[in-house]
Short mmCIF file of C-alpha atoms and ligand atoms in Angstrom, two decimals:
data_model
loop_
_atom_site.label_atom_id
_atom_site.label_comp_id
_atom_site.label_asym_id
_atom_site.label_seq_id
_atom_site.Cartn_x
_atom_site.Cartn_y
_atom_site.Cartn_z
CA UNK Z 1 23.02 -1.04 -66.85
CA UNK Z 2 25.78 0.78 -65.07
CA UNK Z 3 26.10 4.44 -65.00
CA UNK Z 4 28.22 6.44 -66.76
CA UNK Z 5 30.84 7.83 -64.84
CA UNK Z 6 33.53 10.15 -64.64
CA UNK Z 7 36.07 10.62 -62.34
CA UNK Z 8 38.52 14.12 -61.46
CA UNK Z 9 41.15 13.77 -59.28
CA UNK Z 10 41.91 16.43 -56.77
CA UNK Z 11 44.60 19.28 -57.19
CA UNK Z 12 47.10 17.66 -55.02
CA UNK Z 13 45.80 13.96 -54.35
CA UNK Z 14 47.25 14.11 -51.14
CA UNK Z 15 45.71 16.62 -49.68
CA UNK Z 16 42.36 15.52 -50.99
CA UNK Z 17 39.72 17.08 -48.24
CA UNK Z 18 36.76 15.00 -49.38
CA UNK Z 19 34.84 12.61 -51.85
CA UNK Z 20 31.84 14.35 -53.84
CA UNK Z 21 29.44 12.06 -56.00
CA UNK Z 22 27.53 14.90 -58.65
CA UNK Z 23 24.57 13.25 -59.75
CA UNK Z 24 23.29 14.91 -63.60
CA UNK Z 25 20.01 14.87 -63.68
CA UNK Z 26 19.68 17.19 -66.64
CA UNK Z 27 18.48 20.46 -67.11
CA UNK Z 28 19.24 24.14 -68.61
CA UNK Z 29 22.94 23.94 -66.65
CA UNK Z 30 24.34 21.12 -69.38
CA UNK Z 31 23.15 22.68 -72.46
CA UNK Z 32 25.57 23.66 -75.26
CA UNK Z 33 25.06 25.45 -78.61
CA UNK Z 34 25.42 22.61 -81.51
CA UNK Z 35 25.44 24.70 -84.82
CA UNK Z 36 24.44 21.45 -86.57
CA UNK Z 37 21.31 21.42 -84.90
CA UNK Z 38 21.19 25.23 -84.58
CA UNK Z 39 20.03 24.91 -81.11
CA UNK Z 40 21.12 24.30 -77.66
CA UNK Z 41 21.73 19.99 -76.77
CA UNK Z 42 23.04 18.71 -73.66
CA UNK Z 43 26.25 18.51 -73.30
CA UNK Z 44 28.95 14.93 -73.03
CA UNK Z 45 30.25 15.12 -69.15
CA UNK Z 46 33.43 13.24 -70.78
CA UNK Z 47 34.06 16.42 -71.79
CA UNK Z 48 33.64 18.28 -68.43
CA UNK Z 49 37.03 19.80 -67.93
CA UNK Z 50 36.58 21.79 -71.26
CA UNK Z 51 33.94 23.33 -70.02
CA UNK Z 52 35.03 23.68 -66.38
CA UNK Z 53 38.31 23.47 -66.02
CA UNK Z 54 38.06 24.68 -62.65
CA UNK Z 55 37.43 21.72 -61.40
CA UNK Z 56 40.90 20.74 -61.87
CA UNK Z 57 41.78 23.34 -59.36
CA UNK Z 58 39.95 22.34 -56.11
CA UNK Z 59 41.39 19.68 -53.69
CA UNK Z 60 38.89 16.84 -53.32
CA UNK Z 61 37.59 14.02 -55.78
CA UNK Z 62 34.76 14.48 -57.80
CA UNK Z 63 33.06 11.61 -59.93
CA UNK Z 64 30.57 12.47 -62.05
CA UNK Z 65 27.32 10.17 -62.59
CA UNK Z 66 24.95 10.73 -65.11
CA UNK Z 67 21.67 9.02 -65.37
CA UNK Z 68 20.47 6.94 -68.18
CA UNK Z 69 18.60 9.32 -69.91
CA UNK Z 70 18.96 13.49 -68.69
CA UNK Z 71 15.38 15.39 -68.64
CA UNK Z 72 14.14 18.96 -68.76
CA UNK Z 73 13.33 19.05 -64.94
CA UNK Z 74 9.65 19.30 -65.95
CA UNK Z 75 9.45 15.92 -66.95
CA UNK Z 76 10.46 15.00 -63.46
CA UNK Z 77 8.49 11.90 -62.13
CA UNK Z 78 8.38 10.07 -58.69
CA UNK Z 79 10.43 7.54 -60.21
CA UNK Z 80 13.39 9.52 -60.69
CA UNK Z 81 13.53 10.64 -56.82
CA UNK Z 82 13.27 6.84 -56.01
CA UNK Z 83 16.41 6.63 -58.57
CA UNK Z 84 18.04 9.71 -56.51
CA UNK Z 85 17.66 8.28 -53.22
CA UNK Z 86 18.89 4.86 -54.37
CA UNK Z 87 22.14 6.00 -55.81
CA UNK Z 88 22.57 8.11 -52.75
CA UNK Z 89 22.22 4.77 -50.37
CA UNK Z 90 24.21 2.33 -52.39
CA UNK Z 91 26.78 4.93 -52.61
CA UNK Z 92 26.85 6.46 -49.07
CA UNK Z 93 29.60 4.96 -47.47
CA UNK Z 94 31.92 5.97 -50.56
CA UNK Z 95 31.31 9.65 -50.73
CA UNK Z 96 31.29 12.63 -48.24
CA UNK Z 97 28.63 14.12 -50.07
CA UNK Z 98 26.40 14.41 -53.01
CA UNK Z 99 25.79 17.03 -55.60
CA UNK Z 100 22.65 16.83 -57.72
CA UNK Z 101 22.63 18.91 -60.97
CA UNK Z 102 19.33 19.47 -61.94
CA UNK Z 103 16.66 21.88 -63.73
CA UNK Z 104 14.95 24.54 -62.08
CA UNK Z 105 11.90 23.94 -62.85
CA UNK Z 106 11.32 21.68 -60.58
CA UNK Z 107 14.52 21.35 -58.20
CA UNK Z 108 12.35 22.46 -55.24
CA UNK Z 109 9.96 19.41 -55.71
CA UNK Z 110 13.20 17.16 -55.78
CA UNK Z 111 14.52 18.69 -52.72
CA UNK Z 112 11.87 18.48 -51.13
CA UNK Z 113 11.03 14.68 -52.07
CA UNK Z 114 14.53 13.77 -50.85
CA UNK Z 115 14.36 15.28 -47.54
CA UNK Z 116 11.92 13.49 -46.56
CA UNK Z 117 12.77 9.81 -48.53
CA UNK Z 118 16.29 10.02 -47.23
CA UNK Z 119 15.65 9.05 -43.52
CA UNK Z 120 18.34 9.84 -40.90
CA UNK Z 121 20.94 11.65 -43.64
CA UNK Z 122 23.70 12.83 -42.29
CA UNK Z 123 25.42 13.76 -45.16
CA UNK Z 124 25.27 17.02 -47.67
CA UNK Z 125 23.21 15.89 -50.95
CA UNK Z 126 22.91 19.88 -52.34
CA UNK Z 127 21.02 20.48 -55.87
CA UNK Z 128 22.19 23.13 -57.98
CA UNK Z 129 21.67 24.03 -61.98
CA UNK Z 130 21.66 27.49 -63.64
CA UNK Z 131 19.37 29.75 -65.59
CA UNK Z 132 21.62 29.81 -68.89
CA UNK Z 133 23.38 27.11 -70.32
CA UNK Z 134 27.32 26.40 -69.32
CA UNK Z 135 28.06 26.98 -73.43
CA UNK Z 136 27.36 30.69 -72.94
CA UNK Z 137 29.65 33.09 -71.78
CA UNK Z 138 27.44 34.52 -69.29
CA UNK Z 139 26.16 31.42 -67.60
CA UNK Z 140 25.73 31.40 -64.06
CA UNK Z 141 26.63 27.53 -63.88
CA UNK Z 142 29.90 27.69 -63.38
CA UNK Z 143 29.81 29.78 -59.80
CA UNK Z 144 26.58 27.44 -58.66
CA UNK Z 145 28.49 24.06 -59.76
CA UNK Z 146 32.02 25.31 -58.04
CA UNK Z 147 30.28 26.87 -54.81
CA UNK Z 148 27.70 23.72 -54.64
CA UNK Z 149 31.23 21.74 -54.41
CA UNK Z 150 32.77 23.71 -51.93
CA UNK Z 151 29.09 23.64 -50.09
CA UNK Z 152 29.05 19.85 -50.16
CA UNK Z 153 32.95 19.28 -49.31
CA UNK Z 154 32.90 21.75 -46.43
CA UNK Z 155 33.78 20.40 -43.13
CA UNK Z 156 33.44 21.28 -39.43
CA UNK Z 157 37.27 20.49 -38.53
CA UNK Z 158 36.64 21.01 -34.42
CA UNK Z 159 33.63 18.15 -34.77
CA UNK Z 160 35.83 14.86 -35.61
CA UNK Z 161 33.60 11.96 -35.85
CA UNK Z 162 35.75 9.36 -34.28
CA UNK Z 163 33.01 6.31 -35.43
CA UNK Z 164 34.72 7.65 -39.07
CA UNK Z 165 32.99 6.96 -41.95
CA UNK Z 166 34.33 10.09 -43.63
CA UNK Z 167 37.17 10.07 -46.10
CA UNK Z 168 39.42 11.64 -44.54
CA UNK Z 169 37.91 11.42 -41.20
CA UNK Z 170 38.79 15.51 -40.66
CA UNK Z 171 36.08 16.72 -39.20
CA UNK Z 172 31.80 16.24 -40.01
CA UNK Z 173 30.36 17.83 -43.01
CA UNK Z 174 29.10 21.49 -42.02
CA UNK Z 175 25.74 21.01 -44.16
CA UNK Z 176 24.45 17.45 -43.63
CA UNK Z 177 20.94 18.07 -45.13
CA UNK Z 178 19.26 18.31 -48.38
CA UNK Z 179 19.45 22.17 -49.95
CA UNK Z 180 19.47 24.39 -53.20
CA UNK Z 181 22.26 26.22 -53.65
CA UNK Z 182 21.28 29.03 -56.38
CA UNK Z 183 23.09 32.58 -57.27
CA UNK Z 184 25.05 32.84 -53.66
CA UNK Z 185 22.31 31.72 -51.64
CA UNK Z 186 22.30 28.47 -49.82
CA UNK Z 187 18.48 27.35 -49.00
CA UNK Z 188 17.14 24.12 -46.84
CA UNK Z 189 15.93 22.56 -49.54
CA UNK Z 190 12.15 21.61 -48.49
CA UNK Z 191 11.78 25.24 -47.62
CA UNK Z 192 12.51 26.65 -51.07
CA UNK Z 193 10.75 27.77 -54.29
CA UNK Z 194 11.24 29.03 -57.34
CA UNK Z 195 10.59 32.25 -57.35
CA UNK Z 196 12.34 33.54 -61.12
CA UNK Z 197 12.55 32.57 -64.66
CA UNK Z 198 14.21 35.13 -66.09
CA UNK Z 199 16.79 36.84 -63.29
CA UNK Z 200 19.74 34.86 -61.60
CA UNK Z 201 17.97 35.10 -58.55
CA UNK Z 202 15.41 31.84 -59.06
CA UNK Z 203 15.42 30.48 -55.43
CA UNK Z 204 13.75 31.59 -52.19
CA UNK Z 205 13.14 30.79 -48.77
CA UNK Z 206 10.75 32.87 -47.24
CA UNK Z 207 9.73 31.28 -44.16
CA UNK Z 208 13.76 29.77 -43.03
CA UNK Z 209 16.66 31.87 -42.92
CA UNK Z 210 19.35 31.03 -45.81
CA UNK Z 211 21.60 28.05 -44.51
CA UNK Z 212 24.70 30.56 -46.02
CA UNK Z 213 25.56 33.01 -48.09
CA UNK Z 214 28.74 33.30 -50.72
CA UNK Z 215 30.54 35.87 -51.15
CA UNK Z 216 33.99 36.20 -50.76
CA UNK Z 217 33.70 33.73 -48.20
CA UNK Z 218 31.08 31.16 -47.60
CA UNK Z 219 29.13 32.39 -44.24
CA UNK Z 220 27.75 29.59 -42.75
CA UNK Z 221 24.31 30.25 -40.46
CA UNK Z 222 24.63 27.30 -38.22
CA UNK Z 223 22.12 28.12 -36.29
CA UNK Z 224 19.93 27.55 -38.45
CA UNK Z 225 21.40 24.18 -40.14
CA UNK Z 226 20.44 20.82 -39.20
CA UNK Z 227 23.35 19.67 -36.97
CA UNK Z 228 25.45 16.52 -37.50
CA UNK Z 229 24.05 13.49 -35.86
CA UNK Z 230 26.56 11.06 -34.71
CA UNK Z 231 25.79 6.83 -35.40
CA UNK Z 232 22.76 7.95 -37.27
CA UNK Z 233 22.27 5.47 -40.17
CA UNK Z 234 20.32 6.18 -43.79
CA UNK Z 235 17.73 4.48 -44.21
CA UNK Z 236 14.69 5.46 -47.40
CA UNK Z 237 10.93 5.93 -47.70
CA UNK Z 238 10.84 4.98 -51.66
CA UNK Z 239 6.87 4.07 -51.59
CA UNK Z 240 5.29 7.29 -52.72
CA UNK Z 241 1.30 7.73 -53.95
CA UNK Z 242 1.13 10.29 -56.51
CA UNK Z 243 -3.08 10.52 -56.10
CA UNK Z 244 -2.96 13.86 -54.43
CA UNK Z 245 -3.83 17.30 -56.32
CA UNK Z 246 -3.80 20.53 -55.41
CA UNK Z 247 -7.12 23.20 -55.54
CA UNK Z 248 -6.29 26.47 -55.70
CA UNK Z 249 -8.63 29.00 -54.72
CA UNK Z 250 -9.85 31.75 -56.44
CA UNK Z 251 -12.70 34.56 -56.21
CA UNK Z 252 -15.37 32.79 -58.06
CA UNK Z 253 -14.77 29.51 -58.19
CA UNK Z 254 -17.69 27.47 -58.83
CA UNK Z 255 -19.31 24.12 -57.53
CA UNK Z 256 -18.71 22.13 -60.43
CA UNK Z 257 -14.72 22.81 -60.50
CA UNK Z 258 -14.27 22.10 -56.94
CA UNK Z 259 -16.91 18.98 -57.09
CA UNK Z 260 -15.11 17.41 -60.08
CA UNK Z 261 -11.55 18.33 -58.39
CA UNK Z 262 -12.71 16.28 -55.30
CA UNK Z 263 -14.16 13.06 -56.90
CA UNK Z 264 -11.36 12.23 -58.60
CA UNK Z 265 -11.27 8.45 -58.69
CA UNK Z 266 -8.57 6.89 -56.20
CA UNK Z 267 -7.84 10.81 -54.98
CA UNK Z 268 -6.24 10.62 -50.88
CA UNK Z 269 -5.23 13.61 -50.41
CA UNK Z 270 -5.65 17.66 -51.71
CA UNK Z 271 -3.21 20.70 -51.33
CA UNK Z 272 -6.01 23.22 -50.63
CA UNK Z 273 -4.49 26.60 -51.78
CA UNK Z 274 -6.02 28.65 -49.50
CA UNK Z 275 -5.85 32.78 -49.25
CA UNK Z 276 -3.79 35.12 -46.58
CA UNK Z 277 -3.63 33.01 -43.50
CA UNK Z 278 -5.79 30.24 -44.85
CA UNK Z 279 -9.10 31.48 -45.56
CA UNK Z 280 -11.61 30.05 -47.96
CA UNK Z 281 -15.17 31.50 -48.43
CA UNK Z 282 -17.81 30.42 -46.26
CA UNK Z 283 -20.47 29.12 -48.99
CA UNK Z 284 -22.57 26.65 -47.45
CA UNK Z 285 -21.59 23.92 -50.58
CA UNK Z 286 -18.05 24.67 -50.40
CA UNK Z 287 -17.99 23.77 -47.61
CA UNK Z 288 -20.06 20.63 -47.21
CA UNK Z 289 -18.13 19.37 -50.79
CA UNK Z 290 -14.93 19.45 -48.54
CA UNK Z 291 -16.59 17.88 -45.57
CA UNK Z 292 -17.81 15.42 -47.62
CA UNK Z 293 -14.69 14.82 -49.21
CA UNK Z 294 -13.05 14.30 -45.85
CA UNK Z 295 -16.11 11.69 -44.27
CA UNK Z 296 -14.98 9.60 -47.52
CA UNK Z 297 -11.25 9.47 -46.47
CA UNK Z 298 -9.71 12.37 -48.69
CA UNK Z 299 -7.20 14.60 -46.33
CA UNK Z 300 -7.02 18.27 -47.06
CA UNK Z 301 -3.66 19.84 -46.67
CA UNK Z 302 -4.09 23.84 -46.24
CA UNK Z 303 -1.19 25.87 -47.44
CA UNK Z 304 -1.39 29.33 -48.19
CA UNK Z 305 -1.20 31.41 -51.36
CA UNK Z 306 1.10 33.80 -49.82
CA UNK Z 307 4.88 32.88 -50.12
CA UNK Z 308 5.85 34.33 -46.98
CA UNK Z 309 3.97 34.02 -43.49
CA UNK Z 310 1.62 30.83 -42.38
CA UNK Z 311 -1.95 29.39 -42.20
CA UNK Z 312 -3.66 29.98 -38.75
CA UNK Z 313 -6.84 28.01 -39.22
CA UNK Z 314 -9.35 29.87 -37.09
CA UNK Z 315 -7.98 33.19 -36.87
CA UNK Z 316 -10.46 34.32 -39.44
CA UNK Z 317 -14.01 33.50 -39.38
CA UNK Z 318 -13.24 32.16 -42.79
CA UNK Z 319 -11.09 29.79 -41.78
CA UNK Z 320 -13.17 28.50 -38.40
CA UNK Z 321 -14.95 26.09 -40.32
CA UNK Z 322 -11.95 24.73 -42.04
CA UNK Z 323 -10.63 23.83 -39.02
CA UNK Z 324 -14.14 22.49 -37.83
CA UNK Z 325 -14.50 19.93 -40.60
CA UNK Z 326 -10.90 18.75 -40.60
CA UNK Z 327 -9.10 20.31 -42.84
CA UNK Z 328 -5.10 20.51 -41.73
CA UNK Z 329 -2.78 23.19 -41.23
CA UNK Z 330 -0.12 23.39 -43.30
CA UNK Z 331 1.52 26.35 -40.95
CA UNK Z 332 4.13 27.60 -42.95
CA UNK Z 333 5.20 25.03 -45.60
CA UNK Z 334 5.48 25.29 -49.49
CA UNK Z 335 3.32 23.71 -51.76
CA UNK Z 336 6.20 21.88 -53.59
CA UNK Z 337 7.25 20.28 -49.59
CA UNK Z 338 3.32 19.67 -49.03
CA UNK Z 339 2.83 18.18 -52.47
CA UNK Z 340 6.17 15.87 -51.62
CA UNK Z 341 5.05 15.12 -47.87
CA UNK Z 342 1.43 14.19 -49.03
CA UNK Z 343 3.28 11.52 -51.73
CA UNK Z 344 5.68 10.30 -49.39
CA UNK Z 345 3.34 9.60 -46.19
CA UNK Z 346 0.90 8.59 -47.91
CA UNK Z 347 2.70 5.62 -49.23
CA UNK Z 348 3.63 4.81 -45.34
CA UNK Z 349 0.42 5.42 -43.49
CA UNK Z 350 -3.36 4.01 -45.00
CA UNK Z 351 -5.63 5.74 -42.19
CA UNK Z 352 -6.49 9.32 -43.03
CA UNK Z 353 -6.83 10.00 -39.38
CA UNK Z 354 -3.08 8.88 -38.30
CA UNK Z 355 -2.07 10.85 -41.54
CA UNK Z 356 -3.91 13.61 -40.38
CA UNK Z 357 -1.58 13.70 -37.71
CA UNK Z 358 1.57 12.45 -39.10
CA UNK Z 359 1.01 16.04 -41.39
CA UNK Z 360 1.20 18.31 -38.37
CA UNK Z 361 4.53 17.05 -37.67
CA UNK Z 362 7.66 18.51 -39.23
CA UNK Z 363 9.83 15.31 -40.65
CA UNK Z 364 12.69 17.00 -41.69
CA UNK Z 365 12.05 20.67 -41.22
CA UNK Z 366 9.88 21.74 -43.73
CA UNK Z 367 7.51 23.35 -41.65
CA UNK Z 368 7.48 25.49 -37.91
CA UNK Z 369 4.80 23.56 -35.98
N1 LIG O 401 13.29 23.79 -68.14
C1 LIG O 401 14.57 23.73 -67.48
C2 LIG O 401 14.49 22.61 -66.45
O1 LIG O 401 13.97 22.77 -65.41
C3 LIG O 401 14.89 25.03 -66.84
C4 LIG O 401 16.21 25.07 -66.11
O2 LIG O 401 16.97 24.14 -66.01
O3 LIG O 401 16.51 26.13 -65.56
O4 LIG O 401 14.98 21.54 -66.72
#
């Protein structure tokens, strides 16, 4: 079944500066008040000029796709990423770049998933939403939807691709990686997490500098942003293995939780949420339950409680043995880009000890190494 689509013309068609494909996922951001139903219902995109009639105003194309049926972001499912990613490909050569409107609730997890699926991107695909709905005065979705726009049309004019594939060919797209653009900030998108449910400010990156910042203008830190590659072709990793969990440690944790965590049937692989710089207590049958876990083929991802910093197995006596055994470092990554990585590789790569490695190795930088 096709998807329904609508299309906005630039300001002045001649001028147009780019193509953008926004991809509605669902979400808080489309939500209007219906008095019928005295309650808030997601909005008809047919109707997306009433509600931002902005978008009348800016100077590229915009189409608007909607999926088949739009979700709360916590009913997000591996599926739907595979969905993502295939839009994105069988659409690449006819935008400049993507826009994915999406919940909060789990936008992280979808950046994150698409970082890594979308292999050898070289075009902006940036997630936004909104912590109120676009039917309420106050709603932040307006500024995320127009800057996420601007983000995704923005061009480096002195950087002309002269293999073209961009419409026009004017210069290569300033941000050609997957990010969250949230309340002014704009994060690498496998480095973020959601940090607020109640405050504008729901994003962070702790461990990666923001990619920009808007204000009156849009600063750019290009540093810090994955550059353009020229001739590089897209290409996806849509084979993912949900049979992963994540154990999060606490003071007092007993053998029986951590036993039944780890003999989950068909379990290959565990986010160990570890303390500080990945410590774990030293308890003779916490540890051998992990090591035992590990002889049978289960690989133990250690990322660290802490939001900001990074896991340096062995720097700690309680984290010596970790190492020891086999457990791997997650350095500095998010749960939501270890959960994602986990899925991902492990629908590539069968033996735990190649995947062992393949972890240690940043894909699409998610993690310092
Ligand atoms: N529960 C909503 C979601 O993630 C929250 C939001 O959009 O901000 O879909």
């Amino acid at each position: 079944m096709p998807y329904k689509t609508v299309h906005i013309s630039p300001a002045s068609p001649r001028q147009s500066r780019a193509s953008v494909l926004v991809i509605y996922t669902g979400g808080t951001f489309g939500m209007i008040y219906d008095p019928k139903a005295s309650g808030l219902i997601p909005f008809d995109f047919d109707r997306v000029l009433d509600r931002v009639p902005e978008l009348n105003r800016l100077d590229f194309d915009i189409t608007i796709l909607t999926l088949h049926e739009v979700i709360d972001s916590s009913n997000m499912k591996p599926a739907i990423w595979v969905e993502l990613a295939q839009i994105i490909q069988d659409t690449y050569d006819e935008y400049d770049s993507f826009v994915i409107l999406h919940g909060t609730d789990t936008m992280s997890y979808t950046a994150s998933a698409l970082s890594f699926m979308l292999v050898g991107l070289n075009k902006p695909v940036i997630l936004t939403g909104a912590q109120l709905p676009i039917g309420v005065a106050r709603s932040d979705a307006r500024e995320n939807f127009i800057t996420a726009l601007e983000i995704a049309a923005a061009v480096d004019a002195a950087a002309v691709d002269e293999g073209g594939g961009l419409t026009p060919a004017k210069g290569v797209p300033l941000v050609p990686e997957v990010c969250v653009y949230f309340n002014s900030l704009l994060l690498r998108g496998n480095r973020s997490t959601k940090q607020e449910s109640v405050q504008f400010n729901a994003f962070i990156s702790e461990n990666y500098p923001h990619l920009a910042t808007a204000g009156v203008s849009i600063d750019y830190n290009r540093l810090f942003i994955r550059p353009y590659q020229p001739g590089q072709q897209l290409s996806l990793r849509t084979t993912l293995d949900p049979n992963i969990t994540i154990l999060k440690l606490f003071p007092g944790i007993t053998q029986p939780v951590v036993e039944s965590i780890v003999n989950i049937p068909d379990l290959r692989a565990v986010v160990l949420e570890t303390f500080g710089a990945g410590n774990a207590p030293t308890d003779g049958w916490f540890l051998d339950t992990i090591k035992r876990a590990i002889d049978r083929g289960v690989v133990f991802f250690n990322v660290s409680q802490c939001e900001g910093g990074r896991v340096t197995q062995g720097q700690y006596q309680t984290s010596k043995q970790l190492l020891q055994i086999g457990v791997v470092s997650g350095a500095d990554i998010t749960t939501e880009a270890a959960v994602t990585k986990l899925m991902v590789l492990l629908g590539q790569e069968h033996d735990p000890a190649k995947l062992r490695v393949l972890l240690t190795q940043s894909i699409s930088g998610e993690m310092s190494e």
